[in-house]
Every structure is written in C-alpha cells, then in structure tokens.
Amino acid sequence: MNSQKYSIGQLAKASGCKVETVHYYEKIGLMPEPSRTVGGHRVYALSHIKRLNFIRRSRDLGFKIEQIKDLLKFIDEPDHYCGEVKAMAMQQARVVQEKIDDLQRLQLALNEMVNQCKGSNYSIDDCPIVDALFTNKS
Amino acid sequence: MNSQKYSIGQLAKASGCKVETVHYYEKIGLMPEPSRTVGGHRVYALSHIKRLNFIRRSRDLGFKIEQIKDLLKFIDEPDHYCGEVKAMAMQQARVVQEKIDDLQRLQLALNEMVNQCKGSNYSIDDCPIVDALFTNKS
DNA sequence: CCTTGAACCTATAGTTACTACAGGTTCTAT
DNA sequence: ATAGAACCTGTAGTAACTATAGGTTCAAGG
C-alpha cells in the first residue's frame, strides 16, 4: 500500500501552488487539518495531493472557492449524483461565455478607438481616443 | 456660461456609479477635492462630471486605476501627445485579447467535460467531470 | 419658523483569493 | 554540533470597490 508522507512544501510543489496558499485553504476549510510531526510540522498523504489538485484544476477552470466547496461536498458526502456536478459545470460554462462576450465587445470598442487615431505627435487635444473616453455612452 | 453646481449624489447618478465610489476616487486621487458648502457638503461643476465619465468609461474598457491615472496625467499636464494614449490603448487591446484566448480555452475544456457526462442519476463515483478534475494536467 | 426625512459627512470593516512579511522554531544534512 | 533550509503562527497588504455605523446638513412642506 501507498503510505508515502509529504511535507507542505512537497504538497505545494506537486500541485503547483505556494505553501501560503495551502495554509489559506486549510484556514477556510477547503483542505483538512492534517496530522503533525512532534515538532508541529504538517504531514500529508497522497489523498491530500489529489484533493489539492482537484482544487487547483477547478480554480483554473474559473470556479469560485464557494463553488469548489460545493463540488467537494458532493464528493465527500455519500448520496450525491453526477447530475449535480454536471449542472454546476454547465452553469460555469454559461458564466464563462458571458465573460467572453463582454470582452469581445470591449475589444471591438478598443480597436475602433485605436483605428481612428493617427497617433504619433499630434496634440492630445485632437486625440480621438481621449474624445471617445470623454463622450457619454448614448 | 455654464456654472451649474451638482451634489455628489447628482454627480454619481450622472456617471452611473455610487456615491461611495466617488468618495473612493477622491481618496485615491483620481478625482480632485471639490469645494464645499458651508455645512461641508461637496459641490461639483460640469468638468467633474466629464472627468468621472472618463474614469468610468475607461474602467468599463478594462483599464486599471493606475492606467487611468496615467491617462489623466496625459490630459491634465501640457506637452503630452496622442501617440502616448494610442500606445496605451493598443497595449490594453493586447491584454484583452489574451484574456479572451484564456477564457476560450477554458470554455473548450468545460464543454468537453460536460459532453462526456451522461448526467442524471449516475453515481458520482463514475462522473467523468469529477474524474477530469482529479486528474493531473499532463 | 420649524420639523422631518432624504441626502450627506467621516471613518472603519468587509469582500475575493490569495501574497508577503516578521519573528521565531524545527528539520536535515554535514 | 551546527548551519541553513524549511517550517510555524499571526498579521497586514493587494484591487477596486461596497457596506455599515453613527452623526450632521439640506430642502421641502406645514
């Protein structure tokens, strides 16, 4: 059986985050309080590495901490079903699509401004970008 | 001439932000300290409305407060040129494009996960979404 | 003129998801 | 035994606001 032990530094490295972040996840209850050495250093097992990877991957996908708590609840508690997880993933996909749409609108506006502008050494008083920023949205 | 005066509430309403936000902008030096009534209430002129609109529009376009400070410096100080503003706008367009690219990658990953998942009442132990989240990136 | 209630004032704490210290202790390798 | 890396706790800082508390001023109606 695998009963390999890991220090917090090894755990952090394995999951690509900082030691302080692990402390933080423990404080907010995402990571459990692990056992300790006699001197007080945290000691982790492989399951902790998996759990931290789950958290980091979820964060990378844009899930918020509170959502990850929910996801972990599904996993930690018995009697939960795949459908609940799928629903959260779909909701997240919708949120991400909205962000993309927003940013694309924004990109359009920026590019329009930039294309209007001759740039170089014109006085700022004639800058169409400054103009656009000063003008009210209709 | 236009010497209309505005309260902070009118200013905020005209620019679509909250009174507290105006306080905040004043505290961090984005908005100037305006004159006051005898009783201590802030009194604004039209130029303040324009400036606050500039700030809000820039924020909407994703500029950070520090960048807006730079933009306002260009405008407030003499001897600045349109090219400086254009360069910042172009830089901002690049940053936005990167964010869009990131989110689209993320969207792809989420949709793949969701499509793999049959959902409904399957046990969470067989959920391909949970699986994907537990698996290390290659 | 007086009152009432909306709008204003200042100052401080809370939000999100960490990151960065400071000042001390433990572990590991030589 | 000792040096130095890694660890410990606790607190403060980040960005850009938002929210609250507890008090004052303003404008309108009677």
Tab-separated table of C-alpha atoms (C1' of nucleotides) in Angstrom:
chain	number	residue	atom	x	y	z
A	1	MET	CA	0.000	0.000	0.000
A	2	ASN	CA	0.961	3.591	-0.530
A	3	SER	CA	1.559	5.382	2.737
A	4	GLN	CA	4.053	7.912	1.478
A	5	LYS	CA	4.180	11.086	3.557
A	6	TYR	CA	4.702	14.595	2.253
A	7	SER	CA	5.696	17.908	3.771
A	8	ILE	CA	3.673	21.013	2.970
A	9	GLY	CA	6.435	22.160	0.636
A	10	GLN	CA	6.280	18.922	-1.360
A	11	LEU	CA	2.495	19.112	-1.442
A	12	ALA	CA	2.579	22.653	-2.732
A	13	LYS	CA	5.158	21.861	-5.375
A	14	ALA	CA	3.224	18.795	-6.548
A	15	SER	CA	0.123	20.898	-7.050
A	16	GLY	CA	1.792	23.991	-8.420
A	17	CYS	CA	0.817	26.391	-5.681
A	18	LYS	CA	2.518	28.113	-2.788
A	19	VAL	CA	2.829	26.962	0.791
A	20	GLU	CA	0.907	30.025	1.917
A	21	THR	CA	-1.945	29.060	-0.356
A	22	VAL	CA	-2.183	25.659	1.335
A	23	HIS	CA	-2.287	27.390	4.720
A	24	TYR	CA	-5.047	29.586	3.336
A	25	TYR	CA	-7.070	26.627	2.008
A	26	GLU	CA	-6.782	24.973	5.396
A	27	LYS	CA	-7.944	28.114	7.170
A	28	ILE	CA	-11.059	28.434	5.010
A	29	GLY	CA	-11.835	24.742	5.275
A	30	LEU	CA	-11.066	23.587	1.728
A	31	MET	CA	-8.191	21.405	2.877
A	32	PRO	CA	-8.477	19.329	6.071
A	33	GLU	CA	-6.195	19.797	9.040
A	34	PRO	CA	-3.520	17.174	8.513
A	35	SER	CA	-1.598	15.277	11.165
A	36	ARG	CA	1.603	16.790	12.520
A	37	THR	CA	5.123	15.807	13.423
A	38	VAL	CA	6.114	16.010	17.086
A	39	GLY	CA	7.586	19.400	16.320
A	40	GLY	CA	4.372	20.651	14.743
A	41	HIS	CA	5.088	20.400	11.014
A	42	ARG	CA	2.161	19.318	8.797
A	43	VAL	CA	2.300	15.815	7.327
A	44	TYR	CA	0.279	14.953	4.222
A	45	ALA	CA	-0.682	11.768	2.386
A	46	LEU	CA	-1.323	11.114	-1.300
A	47	SER	CA	-5.042	11.812	-0.900
A	48	HIS	CA	-4.187	15.374	0.076
A	49	ILE	CA	-2.237	15.848	-3.122
A	50	LYS	CA	-5.208	14.625	-5.128
A	51	ARG	CA	-7.556	16.902	-3.294
A	52	LEU	CA	-5.332	19.936	-3.781
A	53	ASN	CA	-5.008	19.102	-7.484
A	54	PHE	CA	-8.779	18.988	-7.730
A	55	ILE	CA	-8.994	22.407	-6.122
A	56	ARG	CA	-6.321	23.920	-8.347
A	57	ARG	CA	-7.782	22.497	-11.530
A	58	SER	CA	-11.209	23.773	-10.596
A	59	ARG	CA	-9.762	27.216	-9.895
A	60	ASP	CA	-8.028	27.167	-13.269
A	61	LEU	CA	-11.396	26.478	-14.857
A	62	GLY	CA	-12.738	29.594	-13.188
A	63	PHE	CA	-14.754	28.021	-10.376
A	64	LYS	CA	-15.021	30.182	-7.306
A	65	ILE	CA	-13.949	28.905	-3.912
A	66	GLU	CA	-17.545	28.624	-2.752
A	67	GLN	CA	-18.399	26.538	-5.807
A	68	ILE	CA	-15.442	24.288	-5.157
A	69	LYS	CA	-16.692	23.802	-1.608
A	70	ASP	CA	-19.957	22.595	-3.127
A	71	LEU	CA	-18.173	20.292	-5.560
A	72	LEU	CA	-16.122	18.816	-2.738
A	73	LYS	CA	-19.245	18.366	-0.666
A	74	PHE	CA	-20.702	16.280	-3.495
A	75	ILE	CA	-17.584	14.163	-3.421
A	76	ASP	CA	-17.081	13.952	0.345
A	77	GLU	CA	-20.659	13.144	1.211
A	78	PRO	CA	-22.457	9.991	0.122
A	79	ASP	CA	-25.721	10.123	-1.824
A	80	HIS	CA	-24.805	12.696	-4.403
A	81	TYR	CA	-25.244	12.244	-8.109
A	82	CYS	CA	-23.362	13.078	-11.229
A	83	GLY	CA	-26.189	15.318	-12.403
A	84	GLU	CA	-25.450	17.849	-9.684
A	85	VAL	CA	-21.875	18.165	-10.823
A	86	LYS	CA	-22.859	18.397	-14.476
A	87	ALA	CA	-25.306	21.190	-13.688
A	88	MET	CA	-22.552	23.186	-11.987
A	89	ALA	CA	-20.191	22.672	-14.894
A	90	MET	CA	-22.851	23.817	-17.347
A	91	GLN	CA	-23.619	26.882	-15.259
A	92	GLN	CA	-19.912	27.658	-15.178
A	93	ALA	CA	-19.742	27.307	-18.971
A	94	ARG	CA	-22.538	29.882	-19.264
A	95	VAL	CA	-20.736	32.316	-16.952
A	96	VAL	CA	-17.538	31.926	-18.951
A	97	GLN	CA	-19.368	32.512	-22.229
A	98	GLU	CA	-20.785	35.758	-20.864
A	99	LYS	CA	-17.326	36.916	-19.890
A	100	ILE	CA	-16.054	36.109	-23.367
A	101	ASP	CA	-18.898	38.063	-24.946
A	102	ASP	CA	-18.209	41.063	-22.714
A	103	LEU	CA	-14.530	41.043	-23.537
A	104	GLN	CA	-15.189	40.754	-27.254
A	105	ARG	CA	-17.440	43.804	-27.185
A	106	LEU	CA	-14.735	45.607	-25.272
A	107	GLN	CA	-12.112	44.530	-27.787
A	108	LEU	CA	-14.232	45.917	-30.606
A	109	ALA	CA	-14.516	49.287	-28.886
A	110	LEU	CA	-10.778	49.461	-28.200
A	111	ASN	CA	-9.861	48.560	-31.765
A	112	GLU	CA	-12.256	51.122	-33.171
A	113	MET	CA	-10.662	53.775	-30.993
A	114	VAL	CA	-7.163	52.761	-31.981
A	115	ASN	CA	-8.005	52.725	-35.682
A	116	GLN	CA	-9.499	56.210	-35.526
A	117	CYS	CA	-6.281	57.551	-34.058
A	118	LYS	CA	-3.460	58.733	-36.255
A	119	GLY	CA	-1.173	58.581	-33.234
A	120	SER	CA	2.351	59.973	-33.360
A	121	ASN	CA	2.944	63.576	-32.422
A	122	TYR	CA	-0.485	65.068	-32.712
A	123	SER	CA	-1.540	67.179	-29.780
A	124	ILE	CA	-3.576	65.310	-27.256
A	125	ASP	CA	-6.355	67.850	-27.712
A	126	ASP	CA	-7.166	66.256	-31.046
A	127	CYS	CA	-6.869	62.640	-29.919
A	128	PRO	CA	-9.937	60.642	-30.930
A	129	ILE	CA	-9.283	58.144	-28.140
A	130	VAL	CA	-9.439	60.810	-25.463
A	131	ASP	CA	-12.520	62.164	-27.208
A	132	ALA	CA	-14.186	58.774	-27.160
A	133	LEU	CA	-13.424	58.337	-23.489
A	134	PHE	CA	-14.838	61.725	-22.617
A	135	THR	CA	-18.026	61.229	-24.558
A	136	ASN	CA	-21.037	59.749	-22.854
A	137	LYS	CA	-22.365	56.449	-23.973
A	138	SER	CA	-25.590	57.250	-25.837
B	1	MET	CA	-21.553	80.418	-19.256
B	2	ASN	CA	-22.288	77.146	-17.565
B	3	SER	CA	-21.720	77.332	-13.846
B	4	GLN	CA	-24.237	74.735	-12.806
B	5	LYS	CA	-23.446	73.109	-9.487
B	6	TYR	CA	-24.024	69.475	-8.590
B	7	SER	CA	-24.218	67.488	-5.371
B	8	ILE	CA	-22.272	64.257	-5.045
B	9	GLY	CA	-25.489	62.304	-5.488
B	10	GLN	CA	-26.241	64.036	-8.793
B	11	LEU	CA	-22.659	63.517	-9.920
B	12	ALA	CA	-22.816	59.833	-9.122
B	13	LYS	CA	-26.157	59.388	-10.859
B	14	ALA	CA	-24.932	61.247	-13.953
B	15	SER	CA	-21.957	58.914	-14.226
B	16	GLY	CA	-23.687	55.720	-13.234
B	17	CYS	CA	-21.717	54.983	-10.111
B	18	LYS	CA	-22.287	55.136	-6.381
B	19	VAL	CA	-21.601	57.978	-4.017
B	20	GLU	CA	-19.154	55.787	-2.123
B	21	THR	CA	-17.224	55.206	-5.313
B	22	VAL	CA	-16.794	58.949	-5.768
B	23	HIS	CA	-15.513	59.213	-2.195
B	24	TYR	CA	-13.121	56.417	-3.008
B	25	TYR	CA	-11.893	58.056	-6.213
B	26	GLU	CA	-11.268	61.245	-4.267
B	27	LYS	CA	-9.348	59.396	-1.584
B	28	ILE	CA	-7.023	57.749	-4.099
B	29	GLY	CA	-6.519	60.974	-6.024
B	30	LEU	CA	-8.447	60.193	-9.214
B	31	MET	CA	-11.000	62.888	-8.529
B	32	PRO	CA	-9.952	66.284	-7.130
B	33	GLU	CA	-11.174	67.586	-3.796
B	34	PRO	CA	-14.097	69.791	-4.747
B	35	SER	CA	-15.287	72.930	-2.993
B	36	ARG	CA	-17.764	72.576	-0.181
B	37	THR	CA	-20.905	74.180	1.118
B	38	VAL	CA	-20.705	75.968	4.473
B	39	GLY	CA	-22.042	72.794	6.054
B	40	GLY	CA	-19.344	70.647	4.448
B	41	HIS	CA	-21.178	69.020	1.545
B	42	ARG	CA	-19.201	68.573	-1.690
B	43	VAL	CA	-20.081	70.822	-4.622
B	44	TYR	CA	-19.188	69.813	-8.175
B	45	ALA	CA	-19.131	71.513	-11.572
B	46	LEU	CA	-19.703	70.121	-15.061
B	47	SER	CA	-15.996	69.426	-15.510
B	48	HIS	CA	-16.190	66.939	-12.652
B	49	ILE	CA	-18.977	65.052	-14.384
B	50	LYS	CA	-16.881	64.834	-17.527
B	51	ARG	CA	-13.885	63.597	-15.610
B	52	LEU	CA	-15.870	60.962	-13.769
B	53	ASN	CA	-17.389	59.804	-17.065
B	54	PHE	CA	-13.906	59.466	-18.477
B	55	ILE	CA	-12.897	57.339	-15.499
B	56	ARG	CA	-15.968	55.114	-15.693
B	57	ARG	CA	-15.702	54.591	-19.423
B	58	SER	CA	-12.040	53.696	-19.064
B	59	ARG	CA	-12.878	51.229	-16.289
B	60	ASP	CA	-15.580	49.701	-18.485
B	61	LEU	CA	-12.941	49.173	-21.139
B	62	GLY	CA	-10.860	47.273	-18.624
B	63	PHE	CA	-8.238	49.886	-17.816
B	64	LYS	CA	-6.843	49.616	-14.307
B	65	ILE	CA	-6.945	52.536	-11.918
B	66	GLU	CA	-3.195	53.075	-12.241
B	67	GLN	CA	-3.516	53.205	-16.025
B	68	ILE	CA	-6.320	55.708	-15.740
B	69	LYS	CA	-4.107	57.837	-13.537
B	70	ASP	CA	-1.578	57.812	-16.380
B	71	LEU	CA	-4.219	58.683	-18.952
B	72	LEU	CA	-5.439	61.565	-16.815
B	73	LYS	CA	-1.875	62.761	-16.369
B	74	PHE	CA	-1.560	62.945	-20.137
B	75	ILE	CA	-4.679	65.056	-20.217
B	76	ASP	CA	-4.033	67.214	-17.163
B	77	GLU	CA	-0.444	68.059	-17.960
B	78	PRO	CA	0.620	70.034	-21.013
B	79	ASP	CA	3.122	68.654	-23.532
B	80	HIS	CA	1.715	65.189	-23.998
B	81	TYR	CA	0.936	63.636	-27.349
B	82	CYS	CA	-1.732	61.486	-28.853
B	83	GLY	CA	0.777	58.713	-29.515
B	84	GLU	CA	1.175	58.010	-25.798
B	85	VAL	CA	-2.544	57.473	-25.440
B	86	LYS	CA	-2.727	55.329	-28.552
B	87	ALA	CA	0.089	53.123	-27.271
B	88	MET	CA	-1.797	52.521	-24.028
B	89	ALA	CA	-4.981	51.675	-25.878
B	90	MET	CA	-3.130	49.220	-28.093
B	91	GLN	CA	-1.475	47.606	-25.079
B	92	GLN	CA	-4.885	47.299	-23.457
B	93	ALA	CA	-6.252	45.643	-26.603
B	94	ARG	CA	-3.474	43.067	-26.377
B	95	VAL	CA	-4.231	42.336	-22.721
B	96	VAL	CA	-7.905	41.915	-23.509
B	97	GLN	CA	-7.136	39.558	-26.390
B	98	GLU	CA	-5.086	37.375	-24.065
B	99	LYS	CA	-7.935	37.208	-21.590
B	100	ILE	CA	-10.289	36.200	-24.393
B	101	ASP	CA	-7.932	33.458	-25.520
B	102	ASP	CA	-7.612	32.112	-21.969
B	103	LEU	CA	-11.348	32.032	-21.491
B	104	GLN	CA	-11.921	30.302	-24.798
B	105	ARG	CA	-9.501	27.542	-23.867
B	106	LEU	CA	-11.297	27.223	-20.560
B	107	GLN	CA	-14.662	27.110	-22.313
B	108	LEU	CA	-13.438	24.298	-24.520
B	109	ALA	CA	-12.325	22.275	-21.507
B	110	LEU	CA	-15.629	22.817	-19.713
B	111	ASN	CA	-17.689	21.845	-22.733
B	112	GLU	CA	-15.646	18.720	-23.288
B	113	MET	CA	-16.229	17.701	-19.694
B	114	VAL	CA	-19.939	18.386	-19.900
B	115	ASN	CA	-20.315	16.451	-23.147
B	116	GLN	CA	-18.532	13.417	-21.695
B	117	CYS	CA	-21.009	13.325	-18.849
B	118	LYS	CA	-24.285	11.459	-19.137
B	119	GLY	CA	-25.501	13.324	-16.057
B	120	SER	CA	-28.783	12.435	-14.375
B	121	ASN	CA	-28.733	9.870	-11.599
B	122	TYR	CA	-25.446	8.149	-12.130
B	123	SER	CA	-23.341	7.733	-9.039
B	124	ILE	CA	-20.796	10.475	-8.563
B	125	ASP	CA	-18.089	7.814	-8.471
B	126	ASP	CA	-18.486	7.364	-12.219
B	127	CYS	CA	-18.728	11.059	-13.072
B	128	PRO	CA	-16.305	11.952	-15.855
B	129	ILE	CA	-16.290	15.586	-14.719
B	130	VAL	CA	-15.067	14.660	-11.259
B	131	ASP	CA	-12.591	12.337	-12.901
B	132	ALA	CA	-11.272	15.088	-15.112
B	133	LEU	CA	-10.886	17.423	-12.180
B	134	PHE	CA	-8.995	14.859	-10.169
B	135	THR	CA	-6.605	14.028	-12.966
B	136	ASN	CA	-3.363	15.912	-13.281
B	137	LYS	CA	-2.742	18.019	-16.305
B	138	SER	CA	-0.324	16.052	-18.477
C	1	DC	C1'	-40.091	79.274	11.513
C	2	DC	C1'	-39.925	74.555	12.415
C	3	DT	C1'	-39.832	69.938	11.556
C	4	DT	C1'	-38.989	65.750	9.039
C	5	DG	C1'	-36.676	62.772	6.249
C	6	DA	C1'	-33.571	62.336	2.425
C	7	DA	C1'	-29.054	63.113	1.401
C	8	DC	C1'	-24.809	63.980	3.032
C	9	DC	C1'	-20.483	63.575	6.209
C	10	DT	C1'	-16.294	60.622	8.201
C	11	DA	C1'	-14.214	56.520	9.435
C	12	DT	C1'	-13.868	51.721	9.526
C	13	DA	C1'	-14.600	46.960	8.192
C	14	DG	C1'	-15.777	43.585	4.706
C	15	DT	C1'	-15.314	41.451	0.044
C	16	DT	C1'	-12.137	37.645	-3.075
C	17	DA	C1'	-8.326	34.809	-3.348
C	18	DC	C1'	-4.519	34.958	-2.292
C	19	DT	C1'	0.621	37.008	-1.236
C	20	DA	C1'	4.066	38.874	1.714
C	21	DC	C1'	6.005	39.785	5.564
C	22	DA	C1'	8.014	39.285	10.708
C	23	DG	C1'	9.891	36.807	14.164
C	24	DG	C1'	10.504	32.546	15.833
C	25	DT	C1'	11.063	27.047	15.735
C	26	DT	C1'	12.172	22.523	13.636
C	27	DC	C1'	14.291	19.563	10.475
C	28	DT	C1'	18.026	17.657	7.763
C	29	DA	C1'	22.478	17.125	6.209
C	30	DT	C1'	27.221	17.609	7.097
D	1	DA	C1'	27.031	20.117	16.929
D	2	DT	C1'	25.738	23.375	13.808
D	3	DA	C1'	24.253	25.790	9.674
D	4	DG	C1'	20.713	26.870	6.844
D	5	DA	C1'	16.589	25.432	4.544
D	6	DA	C1'	12.047	24.705	5.521
D	7	DC	C1'	8.612	25.130	8.552
D	8	DC	C1'	5.413	27.512	12.193
D	9	DT	C1'	1.744	31.408	13.582
D	10	DG	C1'	-0.229	35.684	13.024
D	11	DT	C1'	-0.946	39.887	10.763
D	12	DA	C1'	-1.063	43.160	7.012
D	13	DG	C1'	-1.294	44.143	2.169
D	14	DT	C1'	-3.318	43.714	-2.715
D	15	DA	C1'	-7.550	45.771	-6.257
D	16	DA	C1'	-11.489	48.192	-6.546
D	17	DC	C1'	-14.779	48.915	-4.556
D	18	DT	C1'	-19.195	48.061	-1.139
D	19	DA	C1'	-21.390	48.279	3.193
D	20	DT	C1'	-22.133	49.800	7.709
D	21	DA	C1'	-22.379	52.885	11.830
D	22	DG	C1'	-23.263	56.981	13.908
D	23	DG	C1'	-23.745	61.517	13.265
D	24	DT	C1'	-24.797	66.255	10.528
D	25	DT	C1'	-26.872	69.165	6.883
D	26	DC	C1'	-30.079	70.309	3.491
D	27	DA	C1'	-34.611	71.152	1.151
D	28	DA	C1'	-39.427	70.959	1.205
D	29	DG	C1'	-43.910	71.145	3.404
D	30	DG	C1'	-46.886	72.834	7.055
